[in-house]
mmCIF file of C-alpha atoms in Angstrom:
data_model
loop_
_atom_site.group_PDB
_atom_site.id
_atom_site.type_symbol
_atom_site.label_atom_id
_atom_site.label_comp_id
_atom_site.label_asym_id
_atom_site.label_seq_id
_atom_site.Cartn_x
_atom_site.Cartn_y
_atom_site.Cartn_z
ATOM 1 C CA MET A 980 -18.381 30.036 12.967
ATOM 2 C CA MET A 981 -15.422 27.479 13.866
ATOM 3 C CA ASN A 982 -13.663 29.008 10.207
ATOM 4 C CA LEU A 983 -14.449 32.396 11.445
ATOM 5 C CA LEU A 984 -12.801 32.098 15.146
ATOM 6 C CA ARG A 985 -9.813 30.310 13.318
ATOM 7 C CA LEU A 986 -9.820 33.594 11.180
ATOM 8 C CA ILE A 987 -9.375 35.313 14.084
ATOM 9 C CA GLY A 988 -6.867 33.369 16.067
ATOM 10 C CA GLY A 989 -4.635 33.868 13.181
ATOM 11 C CA ARG A 990 -4.208 29.839 12.567
ATOM 12 C CA THR A 991 -2.547 28.644 9.969
ATOM 13 C CA ALA A 992 -2.762 25.750 7.791
ATOM 14 C CA SER A 993 -1.589 22.233 9.012
ATOM 15 C CA ALA A 994 -1.260 20.481 5.619
ATOM 16 C CA PRO A 995 1.789 22.397 4.070
ATOM 17 C CA VAL A 996 3.315 21.338 7.530
ATOM 18 C CA ALA A 997 2.348 17.102 6.967
ATOM 19 C CA ARG A 998 3.898 18.142 3.310
ATOM 20 C CA GLU A 999 6.582 19.608 4.037
ATOM 21 C CA ARG A 1000 7.905 16.738 7.137
ATOM 22 C CA LEU A 1001 6.507 14.417 4.475
ATOM 23 C CA GLN A 1002 9.062 15.675 2.021
ATOM 24 C CA ILE A 1003 12.536 15.729 4.391
ATOM 25 C CA LEU A 1004 11.701 12.401 5.955
ATOM 26 C CA LEU A 1005 11.278 10.361 2.631
ATOM 27 C CA ALA A 1006 13.907 12.083 1.251
ATOM 28 C CA HIS A 1007 16.200 10.732 4.451
ATOM 29 C CA GLU A 1008 14.685 6.919 4.240
ATOM 30 C CA ARG A 1009 14.840 6.672 0.443
ATOM 31 C CA GLY A 1010 18.271 7.498 0.459
ATOM 32 C CA LEU A 1011 18.750 4.946 3.216
ATOM 33 C CA ARG A 1012 16.800 2.300 1.330
ATOM 34 C CA GLY A 1013 18.687 2.879 -1.982
ATOM 35 C CA ARG A 1014 21.665 2.616 -0.847
ATOM 36 C CA PRO A 1015 21.922 -0.525 2.043
ATOM 37 C CA ASP A 1016 24.550 -0.543 2.465
ATOM 38 C CA LEU A 1017 26.153 3.185 1.745
ATOM 39 C CA LEU A 1018 29.029 2.588 4.320
ATOM 40 C CA GLY A 1019 30.361 -0.053 2.810
ATOM 41 C CA VAL A 1020 30.443 1.785 -1.125
ATOM 42 C CA LEU A 1021 32.365 4.886 0.342
ATOM 43 C CA ARG A 1022 34.637 2.955 2.116
ATOM 44 C CA ALA A 1023 36.073 0.230 -1.135
ATOM 45 C CA GLU A 1024 35.190 4.120 -3.493
ATOM 46 C CA ILE A 1025 38.358 5.799 -1.071
ATOM 47 C CA LEU A 1026 39.519 2.294 -0.949
ATOM 48 C CA ALA A 1027 40.205 2.253 -4.163
ATOM 49 C CA VAL A 1028 41.000 6.251 -5.015
ATOM 50 C CA VAL A 1029 43.444 7.063 -1.844
ATOM 51 C CA SER A 1030 45.524 3.043 -2.765
ATOM 52 C CA ARG A 1031 46.178 5.581 -6.547
ATOM 53 C CA HIS A 1032 49.053 6.687 -5.357
ATOM 54 C CA ILE A 1033 49.797 5.377 -1.430
ATOM 55 C CA VAL A 1034 49.731 1.775 -0.521
ATOM 56 C CA LEU A 1035 47.583 1.232 2.271
ATOM 57 C CA ASP A 1036 46.497 -1.480 4.226
ATOM 58 C CA PRO A 1037 42.684 -1.797 3.486
ATOM 59 C CA GLU A 1038 42.068 -3.266 7.250
ATOM 60 C CA LYS A 1039 43.253 0.216 8.278
ATOM 61 C CA VAL A 1040 40.348 2.267 6.151
ATOM 62 C CA ILE A 1041 37.245 3.392 8.808
ATOM 63 C CA VAL A 1042 34.340 5.315 7.624
ATOM 64 C CA ARG A 1043 31.903 5.978 10.401
ATOM 65 C CA MET A 1044 28.151 8.200 9.739
ATOM 66 C CA ASP A 1045 26.877 9.634 12.661
ATOM 67 C CA ARG A 1046 23.303 10.842 12.183
ATOM 68 C CA SER A 1047 21.928 13.111 14.541
ATOM 69 C CA LYS A 1048 18.771 15.837 15.214
ATOM 70 C CA HIS A 1049 20.581 18.552 13.198
ATOM 71 C CA VAL A 1050 24.305 17.122 12.328
ATOM 72 C CA SER A 1051 24.816 14.574 10.136
ATOM 73 C CA THR A 1052 29.007 13.595 9.736
ATOM 74 C CA LEU A 1053 31.019 11.481 7.811
ATOM 75 C CA GLU A 1054 34.622 10.290 9.460
ATOM 76 C CA VAL A 1055 37.106 8.732 7.071
ATOM 77 C CA ASP A 1056 40.051 7.388 9.050
ATOM 78 C CA ILE A 1057 43.056 6.168 7.225
ATOM 79 C CA GLU A 1058 46.174 4.993 9.126
ATOM 80 C CA VAL A 1059 48.747 5.539 6.764
ATOM 81 C CA PRO A 1060 52.342 3.026 6.891
ATOM 82 C CA THR A 1061 55.299 4.591 8.113
ATOM 83 C CA GLY A 1062 57.726 5.662 5.365
ATOM 84 C CA LEU A 1063 55.437 7.855 3.206
ATOM 85 C CA GLU A 1064 57.490 8.667 0.606
ATOM 86 C CA ARG A 1065 58.153 4.965 0.252
ATOM 87 C CA SER A 1066 54.623 3.946 0.028
ATOM 88 C CA VAL A 1067 53.793 6.963 -2.385
ATOM 89 C CA ALA A 1068 56.611 6.861 -4.573
ATOM 90 C CA VAL A 1069 55.491 1.943 -5.124
ATOM 91 C CA ALA A 1070 51.954 2.865 -6.099
ATOM 92 C CA ALA A 1071 53.277 5.190 -8.665
ATOM 93 C CA THR A 1072 55.017 2.385 -10.237
ATOM 94 C CA MET B 1046 -5.686 -13.140 -19.153
ATOM 95 C CA ALA B 1047 -6.377 -12.942 -15.838
ATOM 96 C CA LYS B 1048 -4.810 -9.908 -13.471
ATOM 97 C CA VAL B 1049 -3.616 -10.232 -9.999
ATOM 98 C CA LEU B 1050 -4.222 -7.421 -8.752
ATOM 99 C CA VAL B 1051 -2.899 -6.594 -4.660
ATOM 100 C CA VAL B 1052 -4.839 -3.830 -2.576
ATOM 101 C CA THR B 1053 -1.937 -3.231 0.040
ATOM 102 C CA SER B 1054 -1.018 -0.626 2.530
ATOM 103 C CA GLY B 1055 1.311 -0.901 5.033
ATOM 104 C CA LYS B 1056 -0.324 1.080 7.120
ATOM 105 C CA GLY B 1057 -3.655 -0.403 9.190
ATOM 106 C CA GLY B 1058 -7.620 0.606 9.066
ATOM 107 C CA VAL B 1059 -6.698 2.682 6.266
ATOM 108 C CA GLY B 1060 -9.820 1.237 4.279
ATOM 109 C CA LYS B 1061 -7.528 -2.068 2.252
ATOM 110 C CA THR B 1062 -10.516 -4.191 2.750
ATOM 111 C CA THR B 1063 -13.478 -2.498 2.809
ATOM 112 C CA SER B 1064 -11.953 -1.286 -0.008
ATOM 113 C CA THR B 1065 -11.441 -4.915 -1.303
ATOM 114 C CA ALA B 1066 -14.942 -5.743 -0.883
ATOM 115 C CA ALA B 1067 -15.514 -2.316 -2.720
ATOM 116 C CA LEU B 1068 -13.360 -2.952 -6.350
ATOM 117 C CA GLY B 1069 -14.521 -6.608 -5.667
ATOM 118 C CA ALA B 1070 -17.994 -5.973 -6.223
ATOM 119 C CA ALA B 1071 -18.090 -3.366 -8.383
ATOM 120 C CA LEU B 1072 -15.655 -5.081 -11.068
ATOM 121 C CA ALA B 1073 -17.862 -8.454 -10.779
ATOM 122 C CA GLN B 1074 -20.722 -5.685 -11.461
ATOM 123 C CA THR B 1075 -19.430 -5.271 -15.016
ATOM 124 C CA GLY B 1076 -19.515 -8.656 -15.942
ATOM 125 C CA GLU B 1077 -15.668 -10.195 -14.787
ATOM 126 C CA LYS B 1078 -15.210 -13.492 -13.058
ATOM 127 C CA VAL B 1079 -13.533 -12.149 -9.857
ATOM 128 C CA VAL B 1080 -12.337 -13.764 -7.084
ATOM 129 C CA VAL B 1081 -11.223 -11.207 -3.478
ATOM 130 C CA ILE B 1082 -8.338 -13.752 -1.079
ATOM 131 C CA ASP B 1083 -8.041 -12.678 3.019
ATOM 132 C CA PHE B 1084 -4.049 -12.689 3.331
ATOM 133 C CA ASP B 1085 -5.133 -11.328 6.979
ATOM 134 C CA VAL B 1086 -3.980 -14.786 8.743
ATOM 135 C CA GLY B 1087 -5.290 -14.940 12.171
ATOM 136 C CA LEU B 1088 -6.908 -11.500 11.180
ATOM 137 C CA ARG B 1089 -9.731 -12.169 8.686
ATOM 138 C CA ASN B 1090 -12.432 -9.920 8.319
ATOM 139 C CA LEU B 1091 -12.851 -9.655 4.585
ATOM 140 C CA ASP B 1092 -15.526 -12.386 4.940
ATOM 141 C CA LEU B 1093 -17.552 -10.210 7.241
ATOM 142 C CA VAL B 1094 -17.643 -6.897 5.646
ATOM 143 C CA MET B 1095 -18.372 -9.483 2.286
ATOM 144 C CA GLY B 1096 -21.753 -10.827 4.588
ATOM 145 C CA ALA B 1097 -20.353 -14.403 4.705
ATOM 146 C CA GLU B 1098 -18.323 -15.320 7.680
ATOM 147 C CA ARG B 1099 -21.745 -17.892 8.268
ATOM 148 C CA ARG B 1100 -20.226 -19.473 5.065
ATOM 149 C CA VAL B 1101 -16.451 -19.898 5.801
ATOM 150 C CA VAL B 1102 -16.384 -23.820 6.208
ATOM 151 C CA PHE B 1103 -12.652 -24.013 5.524
ATOM 152 C CA ASP B 1104 -9.756 -21.538 4.023
ATOM 153 C CA LEU B 1105 -6.666 -19.588 2.203
ATOM 154 C CA ILE B 1106 -4.107 -22.274 4.231
ATOM 155 C CA ASN B 1107 -6.748 -25.258 4.282
ATOM 156 C CA VAL B 1108 -5.679 -24.896 0.189
ATOM 157 C CA VAL B 1109 -2.361 -24.425 1.091
ATOM 158 C CA GLN B 1110 -1.925 -27.510 3.185
ATOM 159 C CA GLY B 1111 -3.921 -29.780 1.039
ATOM 160 C CA VAL B 1112 -6.503 -30.327 3.541
ATOM 161 C CA ALA B 1113 -8.898 -29.108 1.146
ATOM 162 C CA LYS B 1114 -9.458 -28.084 -2.642
ATOM 163 C CA LEU B 1115 -9.557 -24.713 -4.132
ATOM 164 C CA SER B 1116 -12.810 -25.098 -5.257
ATOM 165 C CA GLN B 1117 -14.041 -26.028 -1.411
ATOM 166 C CA ALA B 1118 -12.950 -23.109 -0.133
ATOM 167 C CA LEU B 1119 -13.802 -20.910 -2.656
ATOM 168 C CA ILE B 1120 -17.935 -18.927 -1.693
ATOM 169 C CA ARG B 1121 -19.496 -17.502 -3.500
ATOM 170 C CA ASP B 1122 -21.379 -14.262 -3.144
ATOM 171 C CA LYS B 1123 -24.841 -14.155 -2.966
ATOM 172 C CA ARG B 1124 -25.943 -10.975 -4.791
ATOM 173 C CA LEU B 1125 -23.237 -11.488 -7.628
ATOM 174 C CA GLU B 1126 -22.638 -15.026 -9.197
ATOM 175 C CA ASN B 1127 -19.595 -14.299 -10.591
ATOM 176 C CA LEU B 1128 -17.842 -12.819 -7.463
ATOM 177 C CA TRP B 1129 -16.322 -15.131 -4.782
ATOM 178 C CA LEU B 1130 -14.296 -14.777 -2.241
ATOM 179 C CA LEU B 1131 -11.313 -17.409 -0.344
ATOM 180 C CA PRO B 1132 -11.520 -16.602 3.015
ATOM 181 C CA ALA B 1133 -8.132 -16.528 5.679
ATOM 182 C CA SER B 1134 -8.183 -18.522 8.168
ATOM 183 C CA PRO B 1135 -8.527 -17.419 11.917
ATOM 184 C CA THR B 1136 -4.848 -19.784 12.588
ATOM 185 C CA ARG B 1137 -2.293 -18.259 15.215
ATOM 186 C CA ASP B 1138 0.079 -20.364 12.705
ATOM 187 C CA LYS B 1139 0.917 -17.262 9.904
ATOM 188 C CA ASP B 1140 4.248 -19.770 9.255
ATOM 189 C CA ALA B 1141 1.304 -22.675 7.681
ATOM 190 C CA LEU B 1142 1.536 -20.051 4.630
ATOM 191 C CA THR B 1143 4.417 -20.267 2.072
ATOM 192 C CA ASP B 1144 5.792 -18.218 -0.901
ATOM 193 C CA GLU B 1145 5.122 -21.706 -2.462
ATOM 194 C CA GLY B 1146 2.026 -22.516 -1.389
ATOM 195 C CA VAL B 1147 0.656 -19.057 -2.422
ATOM 196 C CA GLY B 1148 1.551 -19.188 -6.067
ATOM 197 C CA ILE B 1149 0.265 -22.849 -6.758
ATOM 198 C CA ILE B 1150 -2.370 -20.981 -5.947
ATOM 199 C CA ILE B 1151 -2.326 -17.555 -7.043
ATOM 200 C CA THR B 1152 -1.659 -20.226 -10.690
ATOM 201 C CA ASP B 1153 -4.511 -22.429 -10.603
ATOM 202 C CA LEU B 1154 -6.730 -19.048 -9.719
ATOM 203 C CA ARG B 1155 -5.418 -17.400 -12.579
ATOM 204 C CA THR B 1156 -7.093 -19.856 -15.281
ATOM 205 C CA LYS B 1157 -10.421 -19.322 -13.457
ATOM 206 C CA PHE B 1158 -11.196 -16.323 -12.816
ATOM 207 C CA ASP B 1159 -10.450 -12.795 -14.504
ATOM 208 C CA TRP B 1160 -9.492 -10.453 -11.727
ATOM 209 C CA ILE B 1161 -7.930 -11.780 -8.683
ATOM 210 C CA LEU B 1162 -8.247 -9.053 -5.590
ATOM 211 C CA CYS B 1163 -5.629 -10.092 -2.996
ATOM 212 C CA ASP B 1164 -6.647 -8.265 0.640
ATOM 213 C CA SER B 1165 -2.597 -7.480 2.684
ATOM 214 C CA PRO B 1166 -2.760 -7.949 5.823
ATOM 215 C CA ALA B 1167 -1.232 -4.484 7.328
ATOM 216 C CA GLY B 1168 2.303 -3.714 7.847
ATOM 217 C CA VAL B 1169 5.605 -5.132 6.074
ATOM 218 C CA GLU B 1170 6.692 -8.587 7.242
ATOM 219 C CA ARG B 1171 5.835 -12.016 5.555
ATOM 220 C CA GLY B 1172 2.259 -11.147 5.307
ATOM 221 C CA ALA B 1173 2.363 -8.303 3.724
ATOM 222 C CA LEU B 1174 5.481 -9.730 1.428
ATOM 223 C CA LEU B 1175 2.647 -13.087 0.338
ATOM 224 C CA ALA B 1176 -0.231 -10.758 -0.788
ATOM 225 C CA MET B 1177 1.985 -8.624 -3.110
ATOM 226 C CA ARG B 1178 4.498 -11.867 -3.917
ATOM 227 C CA TYR B 1179 2.522 -12.313 -7.313
ATOM 228 C CA ALA B 1180 1.002 -9.547 -7.912
ATOM 229 C CA ASP B 1181 0.354 -7.704 -11.230
ATOM 230 C CA GLU B 1182 -1.304 -4.572 -10.532
ATOM 231 C CA ALA B 1183 -0.884 -3.000 -6.953
ATOM 232 C CA VAL B 1184 -3.941 -0.697 -5.053
ATOM 233 C CA ILE B 1185 -2.212 1.694 -2.569
ATOM 234 C CA VAL B 1186 -4.549 2.149 -0.330
ATOM 235 C CA THR B 1187 -3.481 5.797 0.879
ATOM 236 C CA ASN B 1188 -5.578 8.510 3.964
ATOM 237 C CA PRO B 1189 -4.355 12.252 2.977
ATOM 238 C CA GLU B 1190 -2.557 11.826 6.677
ATOM 239 C CA VAL B 1191 1.904 11.650 7.069
ATOM 240 C CA SER B 1192 2.188 8.415 8.864
ATOM 241 C CA SER B 1193 -0.134 7.006 5.884
ATOM 242 C CA VAL B 1194 1.247 7.995 3.299
ATOM 243 C CA ARG B 1195 5.142 7.493 5.021
ATOM 244 C CA ASP B 1196 3.744 3.469 5.328
ATOM 245 C CA SER B 1197 2.913 3.902 1.376
ATOM 246 C CA ASP B 1198 5.676 5.159 0.024
ATOM 247 C CA ARG B 1199 7.832 2.407 1.833
ATOM 248 C CA ILE B 1200 4.872 -0.353 0.501
ATOM 249 C CA ILE B 1201 5.773 1.182 -3.465
ATOM 250 C CA ARG B 1202 9.530 0.946 -2.763
ATOM 251 C CA MET B 1203 8.621 -3.097 -2.011
ATOM 252 C CA LEU B 1204 6.452 -3.223 -4.757
ATOM 253 C CA ASP B 1205 9.528 -2.630 -6.491
ATOM 254 C CA SER B 1206 11.653 -4.756 -5.554
ATOM 255 C CA LYS B 1207 10.103 -7.986 -3.634
ATOM 256 C CA THR B 1208 7.315 -8.847 -5.414
ATOM 257 C CA VAL B 1209 8.042 -11.702 -8.891
ATOM 258 C CA LYS B 1210 7.362 -9.129 -11.383
ATOM 259 C CA ALA B 1211 10.504 -7.434 -9.777
ATOM 260 C CA GLU B 1212 12.901 -10.237 -9.901
ATOM 261 C CA ARG B 1213 12.211 -10.421 -13.273
ATOM 262 C CA GLY B 1214 12.882 -6.940 -13.991
ATOM 263 C CA GLU B 1215 9.399 -6.226 -14.860
ATOM 264 C CA ARG B 1216 7.080 -2.738 -13.119
ATOM 265 C CA VAL B 1217 3.504 -3.940 -11.083
ATOM 266 C CA GLU B 1218 1.696 -1.274 -12.399
ATOM 267 C CA LYS B 1219 1.403 0.655 -9.037
ATOM 268 C CA HIS B 1220 -2.421 3.107 -8.441
ATOM 269 C CA VAL B 1221 -2.948 5.279 -5.486
ATOM 270 C CA LEU B 1222 -6.402 4.708 -4.041
ATOM 271 C CA ILE B 1223 -7.472 7.579 -1.160
ATOM 272 C CA THR B 1224 -9.582 7.232 1.590
ATOM 273 C CA ARG B 1225 -11.289 8.781 3.123
ATOM 274 C CA PHE B 1226 -10.867 12.252 1.837
ATOM 275 C CA ASP B 1227 -12.230 14.739 3.714
ATOM 276 C CA SER B 1228 -12.757 18.290 0.473
ATOM 277 C CA ALA B 1229 -13.359 20.443 2.918
ATOM 278 C CA ARG B 1230 -11.014 20.025 5.759
ATOM 279 C CA ALA B 1231 -8.105 19.671 2.785
ATOM 280 C CA SER B 1232 -9.538 22.849 1.011
ATOM 281 C CA ARG B 1233 -8.772 24.859 3.982
ATOM 282 C CA GLY B 1234 -5.394 23.232 4.139
ATOM 283 C CA GLU B 1235 -5.969 21.090 7.414
ATOM 284 C CA MET B 1236 -5.426 18.176 5.662
ATOM 285 C CA LEU B 1237 -3.105 16.927 2.650
ATOM 286 C CA SER B 1238 -4.264 18.044 -0.952
ATOM 287 C CA ILE B 1239 -4.281 15.358 -3.261
ATOM 288 C CA ASP B 1240 -1.637 17.069 -4.806
ATOM 289 C CA ASP B 1241 0.721 17.159 -1.862
ATOM 290 C CA ILE B 1242 0.147 13.383 -1.778
ATOM 291 C CA LEU B 1243 0.532 12.368 -5.240
ATOM 292 C CA GLU B 1244 3.860 13.924 -5.586
ATOM 293 C CA ILE B 1245 5.558 12.745 -2.260
ATOM 294 C CA LEU B 1246 4.873 9.153 -3.652
ATOM 295 C CA GLU B 1247 4.906 9.893 -7.530
ATOM 296 C CA THR B 1248 2.621 7.413 -8.584
ATOM 297 C CA PRO B 1249 -0.764 7.601 -10.247
ATOM 298 C CA LEU B 1250 -3.543 8.487 -8.965
ATOM 299 C CA LEU B 1251 -6.859 5.820 -8.758
ATOM 300 C CA GLY B 1252 -9.236 7.181 -7.308
ATOM 301 C CA ILE B 1253 -10.644 9.377 -4.292
ATOM 302 C CA ILE B 1254 -12.867 8.019 -2.249
ATOM 303 C CA PRO B 1255 -14.574 10.926 -0.563
ATOM 304 C CA GLU B 1256 -15.113 10.068 3.541
ATOM 305 C CA SER B 1257 -18.181 8.773 4.513
ATOM 306 C CA GLN B 1258 -21.009 7.365 6.496
ATOM 307 C CA GLU B 1259 -22.399 4.827 4.146
ATOM 308 C CA VAL B 1260 -18.574 3.295 4.464
ATOM 309 C CA LEU B 1261 -19.694 2.146 7.993
ATOM 310 C CA LEU B 1262 -23.582 1.132 6.668
ATOM 311 C CA ALA B 1263 -22.399 -1.130 4.486
ATOM 312 C CA SER B 1264 -20.481 -2.940 6.370
ATOM 313 C CA ASN B 1265 -22.535 -2.721 9.264
ATOM 314 C CA VAL B 1266 -24.453 -5.455 7.378
ATOM 315 C CA GLY B 1267 -22.125 -7.658 5.543
ATOM 316 C CA SER B 1268 -22.412 -5.449 1.800
ATOM 317 C CA PRO B 1269 -19.862 -4.048 0.035
ATOM 318 C CA VAL B 1270 -20.830 -0.656 -0.040
ATOM 319 C CA THR B 1271 -20.614 -0.722 -4.372
ATOM 320 C CA LEU B 1272 -23.354 -2.872 -3.808
ATOM 321 C CA ASN B 1273 -25.140 -1.632 -0.455
ATOM 322 C CA ASN B 1274 -25.871 1.537 -1.973
ATOM 323 C CA ALA B 1275 -24.841 2.174 -5.038
ATOM 324 C CA ALA B 1276 -26.197 5.467 -5.317
ATOM 325 C CA SER B 1277 -23.165 7.084 -2.562
ATOM 326 C CA ALA B 1278 -20.734 9.040 -2.674
ATOM 327 C CA PRO B 1279 -18.470 6.523 -1.392
ATOM 328 C CA ALA B 1280 -19.623 3.438 -3.852
ATOM 329 C CA ARG B 1281 -19.577 5.771 -7.151
ATOM 330 C CA ALA B 1282 -15.959 6.826 -6.496
ATOM 331 C CA TYR B 1283 -14.873 3.112 -6.617
ATOM 332 C CA THR B 1284 -17.265 1.821 -9.380
ATOM 333 C CA ASP B 1285 -15.339 5.241 -11.297
ATOM 334 C CA ALA B 1286 -11.684 3.978 -9.734
ATOM 335 C CA VAL B 1287 -12.724 0.113 -11.890
ATOM 336 C CA ARG B 1288 -13.462 1.696 -14.719
ATOM 337 C CA ARG B 1289 -10.103 3.034 -14.645
ATOM 338 C CA LEU B 1290 -8.829 -0.294 -13.245
ATOM 339 C CA MET B 1291 -10.315 -1.584 -16.989
ATOM 340 C CA GLY B 1292 -8.486 0.990 -18.655
ATOM 341 C CA GLU B 1293 -11.608 3.681 -19.644
ATOM 342 C CA ALA B 1294 -10.425 7.539 -19.202
ATOM 343 C CA VAL B 1295 -12.925 8.982 -16.217
ATOM 344 C CA THR B 1296 -12.959 12.662 -15.647
ATOM 345 C CA MET B 1297 -11.249 12.639 -11.747
ATOM 346 C CA THR B 1298 -13.621 14.310 -9.023
ATOM 347 C CA VAL B 1299 -14.248 13.308 -5.670
ATOM 348 C CA PRO B 1300 -18.054 12.491 -5.636
ATOM 349 C CA VAL B 1301 -20.635 14.426 -3.372
ATOM 350 C CA GLU B 1302 -23.549 12.977 -1.306
ATOM 351 C CA ARG B 1303 -26.967 13.962 -2.848
ATOM 352 C CA LYS B 1304 -29.265 14.313 -0.031
ATOM 353 C CA GLY B 1305 -32.740 14.318 -0.543
ATOM 354 C CA LEU B 1306 -35.242 17.037 0.715
ATOM 355 C CA MET B 1307 -36.359 14.349 4.070
ATOM 356 C CA ASN B 1308 -32.897 13.683 5.062
ATOM 357 C CA ARG B 1309 -31.799 17.388 4.697
ATOM 358 C CA LEU B 1310 -34.830 18.321 6.649
ATOM 359 C CA LEU B 1311 -34.086 14.884 9.089
ATOM 360 C CA GLY B 1312 -30.214 16.101 9.543
ATOM 361 C CA ARG B 1313 -29.372 11.783 8.274
ATOM 362 C CA ARG B 1314 -30.210 8.330 7.017
ATOM 363 C CA ALA B 1315 -31.462 6.035 8.103
ATOM 364 C CA ALA B 1316 -29.556 3.697 8.211
#
């Protein structure tokens, strides 16, 4: 009888919803766990790449990640020393 | 070669203790020498489910601290002569259990038993870590429900990183045991299906234990469900799981309750 009522009421199965929610959540959690120091790694690699071309103060490279319900942002703030032309020239030698 | 198997889950109340008792008894029935260890310090229950609560004198922590010998703390099952229990302590001092102390006990037990089953406490803290620390194999008890699957995932990652085997670059052999499964609800799409769970956890299946009144009946009288009513659906499911643990290829089914005519008429079993 319950099934019949559900059919009439048009209630849909909830298991696919559970499955999808879990898949999204676990993909996120595994990502975090797999790379506990994701920001540190990103910062080091960005610094390495940019330093090939421009002389940088490592302290002035800031990598920030922000997660909210709908959007996640990755903010990279690199302060380039004054006299950019010279820095580029020095890095190239 | 002795095998250390941890029964774990992350989430509480999914059936770790029931499963440890049922698997331990079913293994012992095949002639293997088995010890089940309760790692749930402070909330011990394996002794109760096994019907040995009034025979506990010494416990795991007493042995770790050298107050008692291992042989004094081990309790032999009254029904199966090759099944033993090492109970947990009712003390609140969980720190009394040390990595080193557990290691010494497991090493000693390996020389005396074929199977060492570690009943893990719930959670992902120290107690759960110590229970899985020396494991060769793991049974991850999972209910077909989102929070249980999520916690199982977390425990699987811990088994891959925090165990002695993982630290040596080896792998703990992992199996998922799905408990409290309701085939009818799953077929109506009201419950995560077996395929959903296995796909998400990416871990092989050891068995499917159907939701059953028999589990409560067995714990009421302090008997592993595999001993209390061997013909019941959960008992057959656990027995199949044990055969798979021992390397047999057993077709995966969800056993159903066989009801006699009188039971059908009465609508339920007499307890």
